[in-house]
Short mmCIF file of C-alpha atoms in Angstrom, two decimals:
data_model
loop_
_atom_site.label_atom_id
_atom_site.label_comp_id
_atom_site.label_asym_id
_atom_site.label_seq_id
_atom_site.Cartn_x
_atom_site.Cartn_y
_atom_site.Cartn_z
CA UNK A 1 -3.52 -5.18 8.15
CA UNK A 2 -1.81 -7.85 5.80
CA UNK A 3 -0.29 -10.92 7.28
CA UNK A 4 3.08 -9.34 5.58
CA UNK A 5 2.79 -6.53 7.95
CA UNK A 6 1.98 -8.82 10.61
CA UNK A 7 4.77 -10.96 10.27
CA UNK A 8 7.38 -7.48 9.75
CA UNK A 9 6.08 -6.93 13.89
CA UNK A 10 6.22 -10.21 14.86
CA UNK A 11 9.86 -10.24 13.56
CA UNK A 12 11.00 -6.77 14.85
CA UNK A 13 9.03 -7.42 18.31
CA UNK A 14 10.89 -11.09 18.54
CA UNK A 15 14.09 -9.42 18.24
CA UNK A 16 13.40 -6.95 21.11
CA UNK A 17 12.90 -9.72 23.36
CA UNK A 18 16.02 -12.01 22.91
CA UNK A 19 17.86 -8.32 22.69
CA UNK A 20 16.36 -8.05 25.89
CA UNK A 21 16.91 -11.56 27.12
CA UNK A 22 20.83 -11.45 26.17
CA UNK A 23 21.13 -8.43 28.30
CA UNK A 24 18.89 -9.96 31.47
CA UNK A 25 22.27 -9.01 33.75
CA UNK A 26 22.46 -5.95 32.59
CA UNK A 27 18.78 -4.53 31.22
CA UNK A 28 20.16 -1.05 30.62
CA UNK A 29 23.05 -1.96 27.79
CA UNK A 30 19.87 -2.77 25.89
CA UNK A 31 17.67 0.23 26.64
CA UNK A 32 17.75 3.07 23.85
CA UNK A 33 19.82 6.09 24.41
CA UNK A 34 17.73 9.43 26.09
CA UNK A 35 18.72 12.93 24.27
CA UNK A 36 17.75 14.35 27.63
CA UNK A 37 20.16 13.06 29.56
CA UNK A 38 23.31 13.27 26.78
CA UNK A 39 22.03 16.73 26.23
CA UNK A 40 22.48 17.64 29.95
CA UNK A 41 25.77 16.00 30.25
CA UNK A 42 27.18 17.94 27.14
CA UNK A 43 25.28 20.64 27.24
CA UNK A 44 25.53 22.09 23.88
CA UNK A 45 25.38 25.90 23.19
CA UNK A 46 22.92 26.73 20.26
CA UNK A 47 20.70 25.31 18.09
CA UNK A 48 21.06 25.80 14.37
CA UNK A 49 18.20 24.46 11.75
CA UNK A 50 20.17 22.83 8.82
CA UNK A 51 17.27 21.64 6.58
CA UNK A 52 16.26 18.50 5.06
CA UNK A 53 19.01 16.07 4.03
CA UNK A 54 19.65 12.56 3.72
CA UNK A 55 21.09 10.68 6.71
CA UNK A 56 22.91 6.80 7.39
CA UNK A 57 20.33 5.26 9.67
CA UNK A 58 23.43 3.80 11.46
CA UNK A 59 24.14 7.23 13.12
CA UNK A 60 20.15 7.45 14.87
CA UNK A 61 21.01 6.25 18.37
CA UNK A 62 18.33 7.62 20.30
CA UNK A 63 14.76 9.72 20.74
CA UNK A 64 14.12 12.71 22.61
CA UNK A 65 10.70 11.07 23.63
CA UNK A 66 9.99 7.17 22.91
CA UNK A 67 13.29 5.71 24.33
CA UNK A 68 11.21 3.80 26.62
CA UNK A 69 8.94 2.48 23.73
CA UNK A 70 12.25 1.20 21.79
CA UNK A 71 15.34 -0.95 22.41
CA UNK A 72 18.70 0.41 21.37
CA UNK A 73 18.43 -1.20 18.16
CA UNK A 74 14.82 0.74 17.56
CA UNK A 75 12.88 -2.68 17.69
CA UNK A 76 9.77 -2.02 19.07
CA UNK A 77 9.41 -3.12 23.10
CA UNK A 78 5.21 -3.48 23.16
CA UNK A 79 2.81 -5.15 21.51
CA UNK A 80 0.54 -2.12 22.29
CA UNK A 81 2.53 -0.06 19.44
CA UNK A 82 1.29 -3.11 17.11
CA UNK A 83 -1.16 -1.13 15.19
CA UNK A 84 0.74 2.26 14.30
CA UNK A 85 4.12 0.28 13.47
CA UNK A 86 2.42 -1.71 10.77
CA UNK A 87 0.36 0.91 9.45
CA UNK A 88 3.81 2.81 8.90
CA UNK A 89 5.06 -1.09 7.61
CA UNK A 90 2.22 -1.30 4.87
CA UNK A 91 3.04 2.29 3.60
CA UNK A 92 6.82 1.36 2.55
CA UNK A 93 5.44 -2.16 1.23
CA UNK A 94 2.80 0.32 -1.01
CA UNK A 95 5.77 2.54 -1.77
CA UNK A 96 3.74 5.19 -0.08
CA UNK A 97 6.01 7.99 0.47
CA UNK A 98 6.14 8.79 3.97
CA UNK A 99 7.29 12.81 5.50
CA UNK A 100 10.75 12.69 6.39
CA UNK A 101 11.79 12.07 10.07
CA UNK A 102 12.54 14.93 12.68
CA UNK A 103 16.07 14.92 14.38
CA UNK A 104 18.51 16.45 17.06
CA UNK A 105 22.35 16.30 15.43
CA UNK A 106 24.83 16.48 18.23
CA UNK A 107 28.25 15.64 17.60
CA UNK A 108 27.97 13.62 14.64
CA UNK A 109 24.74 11.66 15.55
CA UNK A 110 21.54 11.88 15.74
CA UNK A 111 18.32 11.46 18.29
CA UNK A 112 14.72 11.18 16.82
CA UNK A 113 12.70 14.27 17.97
CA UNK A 114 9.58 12.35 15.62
CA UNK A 115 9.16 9.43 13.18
CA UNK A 116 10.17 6.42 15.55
CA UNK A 117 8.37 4.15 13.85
CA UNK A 118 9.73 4.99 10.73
CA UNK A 119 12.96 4.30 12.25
CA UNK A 120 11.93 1.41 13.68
CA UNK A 121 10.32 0.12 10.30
CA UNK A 122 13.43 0.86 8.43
CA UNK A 123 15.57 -0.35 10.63
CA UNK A 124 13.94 -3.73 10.46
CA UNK A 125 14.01 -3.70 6.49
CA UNK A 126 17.30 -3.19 6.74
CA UNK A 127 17.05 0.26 4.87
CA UNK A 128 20.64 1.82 4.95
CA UNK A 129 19.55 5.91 4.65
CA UNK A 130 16.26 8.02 5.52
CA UNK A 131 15.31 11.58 4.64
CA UNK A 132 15.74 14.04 8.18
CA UNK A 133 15.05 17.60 8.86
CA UNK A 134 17.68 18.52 11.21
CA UNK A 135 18.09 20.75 14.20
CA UNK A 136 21.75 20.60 15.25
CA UNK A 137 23.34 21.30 18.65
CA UNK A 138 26.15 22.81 18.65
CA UNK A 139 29.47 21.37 20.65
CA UNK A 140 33.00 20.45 19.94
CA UNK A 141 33.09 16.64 21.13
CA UNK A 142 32.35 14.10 17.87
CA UNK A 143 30.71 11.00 19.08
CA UNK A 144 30.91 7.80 16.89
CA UNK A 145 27.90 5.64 16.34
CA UNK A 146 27.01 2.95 19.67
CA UNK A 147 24.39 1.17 21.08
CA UNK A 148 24.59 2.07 24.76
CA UNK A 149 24.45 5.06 27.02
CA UNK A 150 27.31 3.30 28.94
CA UNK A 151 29.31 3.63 25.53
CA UNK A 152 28.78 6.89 24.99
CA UNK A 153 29.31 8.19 28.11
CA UNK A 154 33.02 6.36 27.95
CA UNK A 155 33.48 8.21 24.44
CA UNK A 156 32.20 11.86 26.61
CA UNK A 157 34.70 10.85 29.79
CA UNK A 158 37.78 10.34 27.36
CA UNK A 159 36.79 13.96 25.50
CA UNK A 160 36.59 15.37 28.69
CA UNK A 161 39.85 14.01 30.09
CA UNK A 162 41.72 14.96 26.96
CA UNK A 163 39.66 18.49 27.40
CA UNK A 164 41.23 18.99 31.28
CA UNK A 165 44.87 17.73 30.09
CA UNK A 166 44.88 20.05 27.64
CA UNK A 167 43.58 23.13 29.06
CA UNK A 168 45.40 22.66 32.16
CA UNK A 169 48.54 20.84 31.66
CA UNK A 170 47.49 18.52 34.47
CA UNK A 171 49.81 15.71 33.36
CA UNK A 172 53.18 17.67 32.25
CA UNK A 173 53.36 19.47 35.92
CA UNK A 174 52.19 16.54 37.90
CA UNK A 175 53.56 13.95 35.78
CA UNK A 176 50.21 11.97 36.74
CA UNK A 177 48.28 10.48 33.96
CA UNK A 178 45.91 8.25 35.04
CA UNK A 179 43.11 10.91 36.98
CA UNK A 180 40.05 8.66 35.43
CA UNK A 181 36.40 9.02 36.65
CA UNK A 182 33.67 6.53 35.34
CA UNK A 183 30.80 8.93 35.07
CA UNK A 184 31.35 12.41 32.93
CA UNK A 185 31.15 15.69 34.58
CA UNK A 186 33.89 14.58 37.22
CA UNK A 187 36.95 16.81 35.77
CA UNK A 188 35.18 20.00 36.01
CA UNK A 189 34.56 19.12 39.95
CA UNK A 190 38.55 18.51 40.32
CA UNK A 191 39.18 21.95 38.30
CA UNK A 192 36.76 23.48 41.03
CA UNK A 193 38.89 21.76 43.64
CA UNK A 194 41.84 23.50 42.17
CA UNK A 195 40.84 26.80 41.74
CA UNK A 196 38.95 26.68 45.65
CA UNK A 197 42.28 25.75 46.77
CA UNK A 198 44.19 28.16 44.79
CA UNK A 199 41.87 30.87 46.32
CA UNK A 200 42.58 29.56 50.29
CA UNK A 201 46.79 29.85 49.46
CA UNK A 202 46.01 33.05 48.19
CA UNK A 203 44.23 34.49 51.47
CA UNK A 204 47.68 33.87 53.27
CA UNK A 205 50.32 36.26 50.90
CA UNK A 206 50.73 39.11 48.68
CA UNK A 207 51.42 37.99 45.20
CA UNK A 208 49.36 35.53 43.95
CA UNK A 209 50.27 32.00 42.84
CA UNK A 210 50.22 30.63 39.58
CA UNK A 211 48.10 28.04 38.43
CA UNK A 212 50.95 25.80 37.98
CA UNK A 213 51.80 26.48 41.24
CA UNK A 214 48.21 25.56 42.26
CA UNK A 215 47.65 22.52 40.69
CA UNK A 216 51.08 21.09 42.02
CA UNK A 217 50.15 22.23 45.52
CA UNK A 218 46.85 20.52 45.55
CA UNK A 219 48.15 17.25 44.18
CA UNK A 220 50.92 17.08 46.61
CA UNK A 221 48.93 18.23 49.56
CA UNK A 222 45.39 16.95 49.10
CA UNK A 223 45.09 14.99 46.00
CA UNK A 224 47.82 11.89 46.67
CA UNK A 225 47.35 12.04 50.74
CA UNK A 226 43.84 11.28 49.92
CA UNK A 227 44.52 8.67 47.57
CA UNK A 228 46.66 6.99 50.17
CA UNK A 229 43.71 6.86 52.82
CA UNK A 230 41.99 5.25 50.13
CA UNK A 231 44.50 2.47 49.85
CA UNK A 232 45.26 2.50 53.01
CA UNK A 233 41.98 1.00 53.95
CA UNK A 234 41.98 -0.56 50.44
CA UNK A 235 38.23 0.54 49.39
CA UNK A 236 38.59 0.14 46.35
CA UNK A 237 38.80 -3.75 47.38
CA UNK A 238 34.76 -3.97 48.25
CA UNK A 239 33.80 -0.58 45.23
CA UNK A 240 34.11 -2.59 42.01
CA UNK A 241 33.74 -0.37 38.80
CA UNK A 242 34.90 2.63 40.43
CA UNK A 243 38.87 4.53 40.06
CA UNK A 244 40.73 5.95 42.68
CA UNK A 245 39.30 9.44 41.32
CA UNK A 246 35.89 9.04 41.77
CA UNK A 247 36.68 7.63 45.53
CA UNK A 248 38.67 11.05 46.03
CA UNK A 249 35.60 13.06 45.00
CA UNK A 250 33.28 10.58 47.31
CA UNK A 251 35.36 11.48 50.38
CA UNK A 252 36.11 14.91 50.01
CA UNK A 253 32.65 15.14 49.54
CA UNK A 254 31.32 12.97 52.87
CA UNK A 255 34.33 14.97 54.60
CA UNK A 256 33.01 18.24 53.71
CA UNK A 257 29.38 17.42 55.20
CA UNK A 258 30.75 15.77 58.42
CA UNK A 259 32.70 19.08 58.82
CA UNK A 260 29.33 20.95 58.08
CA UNK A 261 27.70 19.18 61.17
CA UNK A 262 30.33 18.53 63.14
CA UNK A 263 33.54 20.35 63.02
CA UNK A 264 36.92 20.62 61.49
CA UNK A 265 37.99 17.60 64.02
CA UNK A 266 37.22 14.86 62.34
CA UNK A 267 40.03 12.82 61.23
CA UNK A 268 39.76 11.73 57.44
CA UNK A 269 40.55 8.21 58.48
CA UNK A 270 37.47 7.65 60.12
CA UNK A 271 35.20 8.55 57.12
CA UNK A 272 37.43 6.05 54.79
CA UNK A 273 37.15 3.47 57.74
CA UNK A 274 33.13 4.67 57.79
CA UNK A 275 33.05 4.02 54.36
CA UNK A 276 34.86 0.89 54.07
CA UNK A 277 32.71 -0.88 56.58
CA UNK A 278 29.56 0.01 54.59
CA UNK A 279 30.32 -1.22 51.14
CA UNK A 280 32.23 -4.39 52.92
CA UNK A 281 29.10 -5.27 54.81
CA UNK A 282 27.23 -4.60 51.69
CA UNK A 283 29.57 -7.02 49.70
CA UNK A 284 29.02 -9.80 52.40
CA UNK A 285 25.19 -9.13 52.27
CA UNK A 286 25.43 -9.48 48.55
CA UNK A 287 27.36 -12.32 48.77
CA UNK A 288 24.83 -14.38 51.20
CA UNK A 289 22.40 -13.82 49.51
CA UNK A 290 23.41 -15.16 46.22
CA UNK A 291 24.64 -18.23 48.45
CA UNK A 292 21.16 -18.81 49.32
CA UNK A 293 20.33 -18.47 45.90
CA UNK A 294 22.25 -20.89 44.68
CA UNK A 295 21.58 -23.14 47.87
CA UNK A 296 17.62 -22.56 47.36
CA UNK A 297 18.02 -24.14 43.47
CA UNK A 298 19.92 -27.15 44.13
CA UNK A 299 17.86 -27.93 46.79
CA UNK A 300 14.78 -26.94 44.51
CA UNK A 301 16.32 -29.23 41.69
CA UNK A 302 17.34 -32.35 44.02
CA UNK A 303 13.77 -32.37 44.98
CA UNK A 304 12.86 -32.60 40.84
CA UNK A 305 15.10 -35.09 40.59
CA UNK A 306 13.50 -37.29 43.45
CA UNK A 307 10.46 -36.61 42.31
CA UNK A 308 10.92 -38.07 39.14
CA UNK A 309 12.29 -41.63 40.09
#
């Protein structure tokens, strides 16, 4: 290889690592999205082969199989892809005119299903466009262009929310707005809910209720006594990152398997009390131990310090 192409890694690898090292706290805002895992949170419904075309390079955020090999700005992450990068490097320096890329579209963007390198290569050149042949997924959420799976799963939570609103009318009968979950999938759990304890009223008289009537009960009845327990023992206190909805799904759903093993008896305050203690124990574990951290390097860097006198 040239020292041209050698130089192109060095670059693109250098910038891996102080993507990487700007991220230290939090490794996985600079790890490449998976098409897996968005595919099995949206779950399209068909496929559809659209052809070749041209596509912004902006809208690749991710690969179906070397997200590991790749940070989420498609610089490469090991030296041991050295060899193949700048083979595909010297081939756009020659003007050599390299097959077009293989893609998944799904709502608006696009994951590599082959051609990372090329990606990676352009990328690096700053190359603006790249010939694809697509395979698109078909669903009715439009994602815009970001760098992290914890980005785009905020952009699938708000499509969802806006989804369950809408369908069910969840905010004009309750006059509740603010059922948020941080992870996606969570509003299809509380329709569940809904419907299971539409189904129970049901069992008791003739003419069945409406689902207005439903989804009024359950937030009077279970929803909002629930969310009092929660601030009752104020967990959300010692659960950082977490809403009030995701702790309602959380203890409905330790409640349930306490019941399983032991009975209907069990008052809910004791699994919120349960639950509290944990996460405040954990908290005071976590804190300790950064104490000692902290205690371990200034004792570490007095002893430098004397050292060098």
């Amino acid at each position: 290889m040239s020292q041209e192409t050698e130089n192109d890694f060095s670059k693109a690898r250098n910038k891996a690592l102080i993507n990487e090292l700007q991220h230290i706290l939090n490794p996985e805002e600079a790890s490449m999205i998976s098409f897996k895992q968005i595919r099995q949170i949206i779950k399209p419904q068909n496929e559809t082969y659209v052809g070749m075309q041209t596509i912004p390079i902006s809208k690749i955020v991710g690969s179906e199989g070397r997200y590991k090999d790749f940070d989420n700005q498609f610089f490469p992450k090991n030296s041991f892809m050295k060899e193949r990068w700048e083979h595909v490097d010297e081939a756009v320096i020659k003007d050599i005119i390299l097959p077009p890329i293989r893609v998944y579209e799904l709502g608006g963007l696009y994951f590599v299903r082959d051609g990372n390198h090329r990606v990676s290569v352009a990328k690096s050149k700053g190359v603006e466009f790249i010939d694809a042949e697509i395979v698109s997924l078909q669903t009715e959420i439009k994602l815009s262009p970001v760098r992290t799976l914890g980005e785009m799963l905020r952009q699938i939570i708000v499509y969802e929310k806006k989804n369950f609103y809408f369908e069910t009318s969840f905010g004009d009968i309750t006059d509740y707005w603010n059922l948020d979950f941080s992870s996606p999938g969570q509003y299809d759990i509380i329709y569940q809910h809904i419907l299971t304890h539409k189904y129970f009223i049901n069992q008791g008289i003739k003419k069945e209720i409406t689902m207005e009537a439903a989804i009024t009960s359950w937030f009077n009845t279970v929803y909002m006594p629930v969310i009092a327990v929660i601030e009752k023992y104020k967990i959300m206190k010692y659960i950082k990152k977490r809403t009030a909805g995701d702790l309602y799904i959380w203890l409905i759903h330790c409640y349930d398997e306490l019941k399983k093993k032991f009975g209907d008896g069990i008052p809910l305050d004791i699994v919120a009390n349960d639950i509290k203690q944990e996460y405040k124990w954990s908290l005071l574990k976590k804190m300790k131990n950064l104490k000692n951290k902290l205690l371990f390097r200034r004792k570490k860097s007095n002893d430098t310090g004397k050292n060098n006198r």
